[in-house]
Amino acid sequence: MGDIKVFKTVVSIQSILQFDYKKSKIGLVPTMGALHEGHMTLVQRSIKENDCTIVSIFVNPIQFNNASDLENYPRNMEQDLQLLKEQGDVIVFAPSVSEVYPENFQTVKLELGQMGLVMEGKFREGHFDGVVNVVNRLFEIIHPAHAYFGLKDFQQLAVVQYMTKKFALDLKIVGCEIYREKSGLASSSRNQRLTESQLIEALVISQALKQAKISAIDKSIQEVIEEAKRIFAASSLELEYFQIVDPTTLMDLKEWKSGAHACLTAYCGEVRLLDNLQLKPA
Ligand code: AMP
């Protein structure tokens, strides 16, 4: 069992970083809590690659465009701390909204161009402005050497990488593979909201992605998309989008190219689930 220290204010975390970890290489894992094994793969990697790992737990209100999604987002601090303790020594930063966004907070604006207008940017208006602001604020508070993000949120990782370059930030963004349950379902905090039967129905997501990868061998992009749409139409899930995109620009592809990536979002009942898979080797 590791040692867990929890800080709730900017002043308190900055003072411990300044006095006890001044020369340490800091790894930051930003999360919204309701932690699961997927988050733990990021935490483990950070523990391995840094002197000190900070896990932030903050449900960022400004990245939600839907009030009920924000309200229903699962929160379970005690369980989160227990899971983190099992990983090793971790510092937890769990600030309130007013700590992250004090009255004098100046929002940053990053022009994302098309990258911010497609997929999650299209269906969750303002989402990436919220992500950019919270991530930038966390970087400003903690000054990590490395920050860990999951490929599960493929577009978010691309946006954070773009932001780091545009703002010329002095840190390395580390992208971590998607952790999946044995069933194939990508681990997600939102899975906690699924019923037993929905957990089974949701498997159509990873199955459709796997099928897309097989079909990508000898079918056109359009055929692969049509097939995925048919798979969802025959299921109980409601597909929001299924796109095959360039892994860097996130623009829809017309022809196959290396690194071609399928990204999708589907509703299982009220719960919005996200997944993606690389279809062609990079
Ligand atoms: P969240 O708490 O959902 O905002 O996620 C915090 C970080 O964990 C993000 O960088 C996510 O991409 C990452 N993450 C969430 N689920 C998984 C997963 N199943 N595999 C890998 N990374 C994940």
Coordinates of N, CA and C in Angstrom, one line a residue, residues 18-247:
Q18 N 6.9 23.0 -3.9 CA 8.0 23.9 -3.8 C 9.0 23.4 -2.7
F19 N 8.5 22.9 -1.6 CA 9.4 22.6 -0.5 C 9.9 21.2 -0.6
D20 N 9.0 20.2 -0.8 CA 9.4 18.8 -0.7 C 9.7 18.2 -2.0
Y21 N 9.3 18.8 -3.1 CA 9.5 18.1 -4.4 C 10.1 19.1 -5.4
K22 N 10.9 20.0 -4.9 CA 11.5 21.1 -5.7 C 12.3 20.5 -6.9
K23 N 13.1 19.5 -6.7 CA 13.9 19.0 -7.7 C 13.3 17.7 -8.4
S24 N 12.1 17.4 -8.0 CA 11.5 16.1 -8.5 C 10.9 16.2 -9.9
K25 N 11.0 15.1 -10.6 CA 10.3 15.1 -11.9 C 8.9 14.7 -11.6
I26 N 8.0 15.6 -11.9 CA 6.5 15.4 -11.6 C 5.8 14.8 -12.8
G27 N 5.0 13.8 -12.5 CA 4.1 13.2 -13.5 C 2.7 13.6 -13.1
L28 N 1.9 14.1 -14.0 CA 0.5 14.5 -13.7 C -0.5 13.6 -14.5
V29 N -1.5 13.1 -13.8 CA -2.6 12.4 -14.4 C -3.9 13.1 -14.2
P30 N -4.3 13.9 -15.1 CA -5.6 14.6 -14.9 C -6.8 13.7 -15.1
T31 N -7.7 13.7 -14.1 CA -8.9 12.8 -14.2 C -10.1 13.6 -13.6
M32 N -11.3 13.0 -13.9 CA -12.5 13.5 -13.3 C -13.0 12.6 -12.2
G33 N -12.1 11.7 -11.7 CA -12.5 10.8 -10.6 C -13.4 9.7 -11.1
A34 N -14.1 9.0 -10.2 CA -14.8 7.7 -10.5 C -13.8 6.8 -11.2
L35 N -12.7 6.6 -10.5 CA -11.5 6.0 -11.1 C -11.7 4.5 -11.3
H36 N -11.0 4.0 -12.3 CA -11.1 2.6 -12.7 C -9.8 2.1 -13.2
E37 N -9.7 0.8 -13.6 CA -8.5 0.2 -14.1 C -7.8 1.0 -15.2
G38 N -8.6 1.6 -16.1 CA -8.1 2.4 -17.2 C -7.3 3.5 -16.7
H39 N -7.8 4.3 -15.7 CA -7.0 5.4 -15.1 C -5.8 4.8 -14.4
M40 N -5.9 3.6 -13.8 CA -4.7 3.1 -13.1 C -3.5 2.8 -14.0
T41 N -3.8 2.5 -15.3 CA -2.7 2.2 -16.2 C -1.9 3.5 -16.4
L42 N -2.6 4.6 -16.4 CA -1.9 5.9 -16.6 C -1.1 6.2 -15.3
V43 N -1.7 5.9 -14.2 CA -1.1 6.2 -12.9 C 0.2 5.3 -12.7
Q44 N 0.1 4.0 -13.1 CA 1.2 3.1 -13.0 C 2.3 3.6 -13.9
R45 N 2.0 4.1 -15.1 CA 3.0 4.5 -16.0 C 3.7 5.8 -15.4
S46 N 2.9 6.7 -14.9 CA 3.5 7.9 -14.3 C 4.4 7.5 -13.1
I47 N 4.0 6.6 -12.3 CA 4.8 6.2 -11.1 C 6.1 5.7 -11.6
K48 N 6.1 4.9 -12.7 CA 7.3 4.3 -13.2 C 8.3 5.4 -13.8
E49 N 7.7 6.4 -14.4 CA 8.5 7.3 -15.2 C 8.9 8.7 -14.5
N50 N 8.4 8.8 -13.2 CA 8.6 10.1 -12.5 C 9.0 9.9 -11.1
D51 N 9.5 11.0 -10.4 CA 9.8 10.9 -9.0 C 8.6 11.0 -8.2
C52 N 7.6 11.7 -8.7 CA 6.4 12.0 -7.9 C 5.2 12.0 -8.9
T53 N 4.1 11.4 -8.5 CA 2.9 11.3 -9.3 C 1.8 12.1 -8.7
I54 N 1.2 13.0 -9.4 CA 0.0 13.8 -8.9 C -1.2 13.3 -9.8
V55 N -2.2 12.9 -9.1 CA -3.5 12.6 -9.8 C -4.5 13.7 -9.5
S56 N -4.9 14.5 -10.5 CA -5.9 15.5 -10.1 C -7.3 14.8 -10.3
I57 N -8.2 15.2 -9.4 CA -9.6 14.7 -9.5 C -10.5 15.9 -9.4
F58 N -11.0 16.2 -10.6 CA -11.8 17.5 -10.7 C -12.8 17.3 -11.8
V59 N -14.1 17.3 -11.5 CA -15.1 17.2 -12.5 C -15.3 18.7 -13.0
N60 N -14.8 18.9 -14.2 CA -14.6 20.2 -14.8 C -16.0 20.7 -15.4
P61 N -16.7 21.6 -14.7 CA -18.0 22.0 -15.2 C -18.0 22.6 -16.6
I62 N -16.9 23.3 -16.9 CA -17.0 24.0 -18.2 C -16.7 23.2 -19.4
Q63 N -16.5 21.9 -19.2 CA -16.4 21.0 -20.4 C -17.6 20.2 -20.7
F64 N -18.6 20.4 -19.8 CA -19.9 19.8 -20.0 C -20.9 20.7 -20.7
N65 N -21.5 20.3 -21.8 CA -22.5 21.2 -22.4 C -23.9 20.7 -22.1
N66 N -24.0 19.7 -21.2 CA -25.3 19.2 -20.8 C -25.4 19.1 -19.3
A67 N -26.3 19.9 -18.7 CA -26.4 20.0 -17.2 C -26.6 18.6 -16.6
S68 N -27.5 17.8 -17.2 CA -27.8 16.5 -16.5 C -26.6 15.6 -16.6
D69 N -25.8 15.7 -17.7 CA -24.6 14.9 -17.8 C -23.6 15.2 -16.7
L70 N -23.5 16.5 -16.4 CA -22.6 17.0 -15.3 C -23.1 16.5 -14.0
E71 N -24.4 16.6 -13.8 CA -25.0 16.3 -12.5 C -24.9 14.8 -12.3
N72 N -25.1 14.0 -13.3 CA -25.1 12.5 -13.2 C -23.7 11.9 -13.3
Y73 N -22.7 12.8 -13.5 CA -21.3 12.2 -13.6 C -21.0 11.5 -12.3
P74 N -20.5 10.3 -12.3 CA -20.3 9.6 -11.0 C -19.1 10.2 -10.2
R75 N -19.3 10.2 -8.9 CA -18.3 10.8 -8.0 C -18.2 9.8 -6.8
N76 N -16.9 9.4 -6.5 CA -16.7 8.5 -5.4 C -15.3 8.7 -4.8
M77 N -15.1 9.7 -4.1 CA -13.7 10.0 -3.7 C -13.1 8.9 -2.8
E78 N -13.9 8.4 -1.9 CA -13.3 7.4 -1.0 C -12.8 6.2 -1.7
Q79 N -13.6 5.7 -2.7 CA -13.2 4.6 -3.5 C -12.0 4.9 -4.4
D80 N -12.0 6.2 -4.9 CA -10.8 6.6 -5.7 C -9.5 6.6 -4.9
L81 N -9.6 7.1 -3.7 CA -8.4 7.1 -2.8 C -7.9 5.7 -2.5
Q82 N -8.8 4.8 -2.3 CA -8.4 3.4 -2.0 C -7.7 2.8 -3.2
L83 N -8.3 3.0 -4.4 CA -7.7 2.4 -5.6 C -6.3 3.0 -5.8
L84 N -6.1 4.3 -5.6 CA -4.8 5.0 -5.8 C -3.8 4.4 -4.8
K85 N -4.3 4.2 -3.6 CA -3.4 3.7 -2.5 C -2.8 2.4 -2.9
E86 N -3.6 1.6 -3.6 CA -3.1 0.2 -4.1 C -2.0 0.4 -5.1
Q87 N -1.9 1.5 -5.8 CA -0.9 1.7 -6.8 C 0.5 2.1 -6.3
G88 N 0.6 2.8 -5.2 CA 1.8 3.3 -4.6 C 1.7 4.7 -4.1
D89 N 2.8 5.4 -4.0 CA 2.7 6.8 -3.4 C 2.2 7.7 -4.4
V90 N 1.1 8.4 -4.1 CA 0.5 9.3 -5.0 C 0.0 10.6 -4.3
I91 N 0.2 11.7 -4.9 CA -0.4 12.9 -4.4 C -1.7 13.2 -5.1
V92 N -2.7 13.5 -4.4 CA -4.0 13.7 -5.0 C -4.3 15.2 -4.9
F93 N -4.7 15.8 -6.1 CA -5.1 17.2 -6.1 C -6.6 17.2 -6.4
A94 N -7.4 17.6 -5.4 CA -8.9 17.5 -5.6 C -9.5 18.9 -5.2
P95 N -9.3 19.8 -6.1 CA -9.7 21.2 -5.8 C -11.2 21.4 -6.0
S96 N -11.7 22.5 -5.4 CA -13.1 22.9 -5.7 C -13.1 23.7 -7.0
V97 N -14.3 24.0 -7.5 CA -14.5 24.8 -8.7 C -13.8 26.2 -8.5
S98 N -14.0 26.8 -7.3 CA -13.5 28.1 -7.1 C -12.0 28.2 -7.0
E99 N -11.4 27.0 -6.6 CA -9.9 27.0 -6.6 C -9.4 27.0 -8.0
V100 N -10.0 26.2 -8.9 CA -9.6 26.1 -10.3 C -9.9 27.4 -11.1
Y101 N -11.1 27.9 -10.8 CA -11.6 29.1 -11.5 C -11.9 30.2 -10.5
P102 N -10.9 30.8 -10.0 CA -11.1 31.9 -9.0 C -11.8 33.1 -9.8
E103 N -12.3 34.1 -9.0 CA -13.0 35.2 -9.7 C -12.2 35.9 -10.7
N104 N -10.9 36.0 -10.5 CA -10.0 36.8 -11.5 C -9.5 35.9 -12.6
F105 N -10.0 34.6 -12.7 CA -9.5 33.7 -13.7 C -9.7 34.2 -15.1
Q106 N -8.6 34.2 -15.9 CA -8.6 34.6 -17.3 C -8.7 33.4 -18.2
T107 N -9.8 33.2 -18.9 CA -9.8 32.0 -19.8 C -8.8 32.2 -20.9
V108 N -8.2 31.0 -21.4 CA -7.4 31.1 -22.5 C -8.2 30.7 -23.7
K109 N -7.8 31.2 -24.9 CA -8.6 30.8 -26.1 C -7.6 30.2 -27.1
L110 N -7.8 29.0 -27.5 CA -7.0 28.3 -28.5 C -7.8 28.1 -29.7
E111 N -7.4 28.6 -30.8 CA -8.1 28.4 -32.1 C -7.8 27.0 -32.6
L112 N -8.8 26.1 -32.5 CA -8.5 24.7 -32.9 C -8.8 24.5 -34.3
G113 N -9.5 25.4 -35.0 CA -9.8 25.3 -36.4 C -10.7 24.1 -36.6
Q114 N -10.6 23.3 -37.7 CA -11.5 22.2 -38.0 C -11.4 21.1 -36.9
M115 N -10.2 21.0 -36.3 CA -10.0 19.9 -35.3 C -11.0 20.1 -34.1
G116 N -11.4 21.3 -33.8 CA -12.3 21.6 -32.7 C -13.8 21.5 -33.2
L117 N -14.0 21.4 -34.5 CA -15.4 21.5 -35.0 C -16.0 20.1 -35.3
V118 N -15.1 19.1 -35.4 CA -15.6 17.7 -35.8 C -15.8 16.9 -34.5
M119 N -16.5 15.8 -34.7 CA -16.8 14.7 -33.7 C -17.2 15.3 -32.4
E120 N -16.4 15.2 -31.3 CA -16.8 15.7 -30.0 C -17.0 17.2 -30.0
G121 N -16.2 17.9 -30.9 CA -16.3 19.4 -31.0 C -17.7 19.7 -31.6
K122 N -18.1 18.9 -32.5 CA -19.4 19.2 -33.1 C -20.6 18.8 -32.2
F123 N -20.5 17.7 -31.6 CA -21.7 17.2 -30.8 C -21.7 17.8 -29.3
R124 N -20.5 18.3 -28.9 CA -20.5 18.9 -27.5 C -19.9 20.3 -27.6
E125 N -20.7 21.2 -28.0 CA -20.3 22.5 -28.3 C -19.5 23.1 -27.0
G126 N -18.4 23.7 -27.3 CA -17.6 24.3 -26.2 C -16.8 23.3 -25.3
H127 N -17.0 22.0 -25.6 CA -16.3 21.0 -24.8 C -14.8 21.2 -24.8
F128 N -14.2 21.4 -25.9 CA -12.7 21.5 -26.0 C -12.2 22.8 -25.4
D129 N -13.0 23.9 -25.4 CA -12.6 25.1 -24.8 C -12.5 24.8 -23.3
G130 N -13.4 24.1 -22.8 CA -13.3 23.7 -21.3 C -12.1 22.8 -21.0
V131 N -11.9 21.8 -21.9 CA -10.7 20.9 -21.7 C -9.4 21.7 -21.8
V132 N -9.3 22.6 -22.8 CA -8.0 23.4 -22.9 C -7.8 24.2 -21.7
N133 N -8.9 24.8 -21.2 CA -8.7 25.7 -20.0 C -8.4 24.9 -18.7
V134 N -9.0 23.8 -18.5 CA -8.7 23.1 -17.3 C -7.3 22.5 -17.4
V135 N -7.0 21.9 -18.5 CA -5.6 21.3 -18.6 C -4.5 22.3 -18.5
N136 N -4.7 23.5 -19.2 CA -3.7 24.5 -19.1 C -3.6 25.0 -17.6
R137 N -4.7 25.2 -16.9 CA -4.7 25.6 -15.5 C -4.0 24.6 -14.7
L138 N -4.2 23.3 -14.9 CA -3.6 22.3 -14.1 C -2.1 22.3 -14.3
F139 N -1.7 22.5 -15.6 CA -0.3 22.6 -15.9 C 0.4 23.8 -15.2
E140 N -0.3 24.9 -15.2 CA 0.2 26.1 -14.6 C 0.4 25.9 -13.1
I141 N -0.5 25.2 -12.5 CA -0.5 25.0 -11.0 C 0.7 24.0 -10.7
I142 N 0.8 23.0 -11.5 CA 1.6 21.8 -11.1 C 3.0 21.8 -11.8
H143 N 3.1 22.3 -12.9 CA 4.3 22.3 -13.7 C 4.9 20.9 -13.9
P144 N 4.1 20.0 -14.4 CA 4.6 18.6 -14.5 C 5.7 18.5 -15.6
A145 N 6.5 17.5 -15.5 CA 7.5 17.2 -16.6 C 6.7 16.3 -17.7
H146 N 5.9 15.5 -17.2 CA 5.1 14.6 -18.0 C 3.6 14.7 -17.7
A147 N 2.7 14.6 -18.7 CA 1.3 14.5 -18.4 C 0.7 13.4 -19.2
Y148 N -0.1 12.6 -18.5 CA -0.6 11.3 -19.1 C -2.1 11.4 -19.5
F149 N -2.3 11.1 -20.7 CA -3.7 11.1 -21.2 C -4.0 9.8 -21.9
G150 N -5.2 9.3 -21.9 CA -5.6 8.1 -22.5 C -6.0 8.3 -24.0
L151 N -5.7 7.3 -24.8 CA -6.1 7.2 -26.2 C -7.6 7.0 -26.2
K152 N -8.2 6.6 -25.1 CA -9.7 6.4 -25.0 C -10.4 7.7 -25.5
D153 N -9.8 8.9 -25.1 CA -10.3 10.1 -25.5 C -9.4 10.6 -26.6
F154 N -9.5 10.0 -27.8 CA -8.6 10.2 -28.9 C -8.5 11.7 -29.3
Q155 N -9.6 12.3 -29.5 CA -9.6 13.7 -30.0 C -9.1 14.6 -28.9
Q156 N -9.4 14.3 -27.6 CA -8.9 15.1 -26.5 C -7.3 15.1 -26.5
L157 N -6.8 13.9 -26.7 CA -5.3 13.7 -26.7 C -4.7 14.6 -27.8
A158 N -5.4 14.5 -29.0 CA -4.9 15.3 -30.2 C -4.9 16.8 -29.8
V159 N -6.0 17.2 -29.2 CA -6.2 18.7 -28.8 C -5.1 19.1 -27.8
V160 N -4.9 18.2 -26.8 CA -3.9 18.6 -25.8 C -2.5 18.6 -26.4
Q161 N -2.2 17.7 -27.3 CA -0.9 17.8 -28.0 C -0.7 19.0 -28.8
Y162 N -1.8 19.4 -29.5 CA -1.8 20.6 -30.3 C -1.6 21.9 -29.4
M163 N -2.4 21.9 -28.3 CA -2.3 23.0 -27.4 C -0.9 23.1 -26.8
T164 N -0.3 22.0 -26.4 CA 1.1 22.1 -25.8 C 2.1 22.7 -26.8
K165 N 1.9 22.3 -28.1 CA 2.8 22.9 -29.1 C 2.5 24.4 -29.3
K166 N 1.2 24.7 -29.5 CA 0.8 26.1 -29.7 C 1.2 27.0 -28.6
F167 N 1.1 26.6 -27.4 CA 1.4 27.4 -26.2 C 2.9 27.3 -25.8
A168 N 3.6 26.5 -26.6 CA 5.0 26.2 -26.4 C 5.3 25.8 -24.9
L169 N 4.5 24.8 -24.4 CA 4.7 24.4 -23.0 C 5.8 23.4 -22.9
D170 N 6.5 23.6 -21.8 CA 7.7 22.8 -21.6 C 7.4 21.5 -20.8
L171 N 6.7 20.6 -21.5 CA 6.4 19.3 -20.8 C 6.1 18.3 -21.9
K172 N 6.1 17.0 -21.6 CA 5.8 16.0 -22.6 C 4.5 15.4 -22.3
I173 N 3.7 15.3 -23.4 CA 2.4 14.6 -23.3 C 2.5 13.2 -23.6
V174 N 2.1 12.3 -22.7 CA 2.3 10.9 -22.9 C 0.9 10.3 -23.2
G175 N 0.7 9.7 -24.4 CA -0.6 9.0 -24.7 C -0.5 7.6 -24.3
C176 N -1.5 7.1 -23.7 CA -1.6 5.7 -23.1 C -2.7 4.9 -23.8
E177 N -2.4 3.7 -24.1 CA -3.3 2.8 -24.8 C -4.7 2.7 -24.1
I178 N -5.7 2.3 -24.8 CA -7.0 2.1 -24.2 C -7.0 0.8 -23.4
Y179 N -7.5 0.9 -22.1 CA -7.6 -0.3 -21.3 C -9.1 -0.8 -21.5
R180 N -9.2 -2.1 -21.8 CA -10.5 -2.7 -22.0 C -10.8 -3.7 -21.0
E181 N -12.1 -3.9 -20.7 CA -12.5 -5.0 -19.8 C -12.3 -6.3 -20.7
K182 N -12.3 -7.4 -20.0 CA -12.1 -8.7 -20.7 C -13.2 -8.8 -21.9
S183 N -14.3 -8.2 -21.6 CA -15.4 -8.3 -22.6 C -15.1 -7.5 -23.9
G184 N -14.1 -6.6 -23.8 CA -13.8 -5.7 -24.9 C -14.3 -4.3 -24.7
L185 N -15.2 -4.1 -23.8 CA -15.7 -2.8 -23.5 C -14.6 -1.9 -22.9
A186 N -14.4 -0.7 -23.5 CA -13.4 0.2 -23.0 C -13.8 0.7 -21.6
S187 N -12.9 0.6 -20.6 CA -13.3 1.0 -19.2 C -13.6 2.5 -19.3
S188 N -14.6 2.9 -18.5 CA -15.0 4.3 -18.5 C -15.8 4.6 -17.2
S189 N -15.6 5.7 -16.7 CA -16.4 6.1 -15.4 C -17.9 6.0 -15.7
R190 N -18.3 6.3 -17.0 CA -19.7 6.3 -17.3 C -20.3 4.9 -17.3
N191 N -19.4 3.8 -17.4 CA -19.9 2.4 -17.4 C -20.6 2.1 -16.1
Q192 N -20.3 2.9 -15.0 CA -20.9 2.7 -13.7 C -22.4 2.9 -13.8
R193 N -22.8 3.7 -14.8 CA -24.2 4.1 -15.0 C -25.0 3.0 -15.8
L194 N -24.3 2.0 -16.3 CA -25.0 1.0 -17.2 C -25.5 -0.1 -16.3
T195 N -26.7 -0.6 -16.7 CA -27.3 -1.8 -16.0 C -26.6 -3.0 -16.5
E196 N -26.8 -4.1 -15.8 CA -26.2 -5.4 -16.2 C -26.5 -5.7 -17.7
S197 N -27.7 -5.5 -18.2 CA -28.1 -5.8 -19.6 C -27.4 -4.8 -20.5
Q198 N -27.4 -3.5 -20.1 CA -26.7 -2.5 -20.9 C -25.2 -2.8 -21.1
L199 N -24.6 -3.4 -20.0 CA -23.2 -3.7 -20.1 C -22.9 -4.7 -21.3
I200 N -23.9 -5.6 -21.5 CA -23.8 -6.6 -22.6 C -24.2 -5.9 -23.9
E201 N -25.2 -5.1 -23.9 CA -25.6 -4.4 -25.1 C -24.5 -3.5 -25.7
A202 N -23.8 -2.9 -24.7 CA -22.7 -2.0 -25.1 C -21.5 -2.6 -25.8
L203 N -21.5 -4.0 -25.7 CA -20.4 -4.7 -26.4 C -20.4 -4.5 -27.9
V204 N -21.5 -4.1 -28.4 CA -21.6 -3.8 -29.9 C -20.6 -2.8 -30.3
I205 N -20.2 -1.9 -29.4 CA -19.2 -0.9 -29.7 C -17.9 -1.5 -30.1
S206 N -17.3 -2.3 -29.2 CA -16.0 -2.8 -29.5 C -16.1 -3.8 -30.7
Q207 N -17.3 -4.5 -30.7 CA -17.4 -5.5 -31.8 C -17.5 -4.8 -33.2
A208 N -18.2 -3.7 -33.2 CA -18.2 -2.9 -34.5 C -16.9 -2.4 -34.9
L209 N -16.1 -2.0 -33.9 CA -14.7 -1.5 -34.2 C -13.8 -2.6 -34.7
K210 N -14.0 -3.7 -34.1 CA -13.1 -4.9 -34.5 C -13.5 -5.3 -35.9
Q211 N -14.8 -5.3 -36.2 CA -15.3 -5.7 -37.5 C -14.8 -4.7 -38.5
A212 N -14.7 -3.4 -38.2 CA -14.2 -2.3 -39.1 C -12.8 -2.6 -39.4
K213 N -12.0 -3.0 -38.4 CA -10.6 -3.3 -38.7 C -10.4 -4.5 -39.7
I214 N -11.3 -5.5 -39.5 CA -11.2 -6.6 -40.4 C -11.6 -6.2 -41.8
S215 N -12.7 -5.4 -41.9 CA -13.2 -5.0 -43.2 C -12.3 -4.0 -43.9
A216 N -11.5 -3.3 -43.1 CA -10.6 -2.3 -43.7 C -9.5 -3.0 -44.5
I217 N -9.4 -4.3 -44.4 CA -8.3 -5.0 -45.2 C -8.7 -4.9 -46.7
D218 N -10.0 -5.1 -47.0 CA -10.3 -5.2 -48.4 C -11.6 -4.4 -48.8
K219 N -12.1 -3.6 -47.9 CA -13.3 -2.8 -48.3 C -12.9 -1.3 -48.3
S220 N -13.7 -0.5 -49.0 CA -13.4 0.9 -49.0 C -13.9 1.6 -47.7
I221 N -13.4 2.8 -47.5 CA -13.8 3.5 -46.3 C -15.3 3.7 -46.2
Q222 N -16.0 4.0 -47.3 CA -17.4 4.2 -47.3 C -18.1 2.9 -46.9
E223 N -17.6 1.8 -47.5 CA -18.2 0.5 -47.2 C -18.1 0.1 -45.7
V224 N -16.9 0.4 -45.1 CA -16.7 0.1 -43.7 C -17.6 1.0 -42.8
I225 N -17.8 2.2 -43.2 CA -18.7 3.1 -42.4 C -20.1 2.6 -42.5
E226 N -20.5 2.2 -43.7 CA -21.9 1.7 -43.9 C -22.1 0.5 -43.1
E227 N -21.1 -0.4 -43.1 CA -21.3 -1.7 -42.4 C -21.4 -1.4 -40.9
A228 N -20.6 -0.5 -40.4 CA -20.7 -0.1 -38.9 C -22.1 0.4 -38.6
K229 N -22.6 1.3 -39.5 CA -23.9 1.9 -39.2 C -24.9 0.8 -39.2
R230 N -24.8 -0.2 -40.1 CA -25.8 -1.3 -40.1 C -25.7 -2.1 -38.8
I231 N -24.5 -2.3 -38.3 CA -24.3 -3.1 -37.0 C -25.0 -2.3 -35.9
F232 N -24.9 -1.0 -35.9 CA -25.5 -0.2 -34.8 C -27.1 -0.2 -35.0
A233 N -27.5 -0.1 -36.2 CA -28.9 0.0 -36.5 C -29.6 -1.3 -36.0
A234 N -28.9 -2.4 -36.0 CA -29.5 -3.7 -35.6 C -29.3 -3.9 -34.1
S235 N -28.8 -2.9 -33.4 CA -28.5 -3.0 -31.9 C -29.5 -2.1 -31.2
S236 N -29.4 -2.1 -29.9 CA -30.2 -1.2 -29.1 C -29.5 0.1 -28.8
L237 N -28.3 0.3 -29.3 CA -27.6 1.6 -29.1 C -27.9 2.5 -30.2
E238 N -27.8 3.8 -29.8 CA -28.0 4.8 -30.8 C -26.7 5.5 -31.2
L239 N -26.3 5.3 -32.5 CA -25.0 5.8 -32.9 C -25.1 7.3 -33.1
E240 N -24.1 8.0 -32.5 CA -24.1 9.5 -32.8 C -23.2 9.8 -34.0
Y241 N -22.0 9.2 -34.0 CA -21.2 9.3 -35.2 C -20.2 8.1 -35.2
F242 N -19.9 7.7 -36.4 CA -18.8 6.7 -36.7 C -18.0 7.3 -37.8
Q243 N -16.8 7.7 -37.5 CA -16.0 8.4 -38.6 C -14.6 7.7 -38.7
I244 N -14.1 7.8 -39.9 CA -12.7 7.3 -40.1 C -11.9 8.5 -40.5
V245 N -10.9 8.7 -39.6 CA -10.2 10.0 -39.7 C -8.7 9.9 -39.8
D246 N -8.1 11.0 -40.2 CA -6.6 11.1 -40.2 C -6.3 11.3 -38.7
P247 N -5.3 10.5 -38.2 CA -5.0 10.5 -36.8 C -4.4 11.8 -36.2

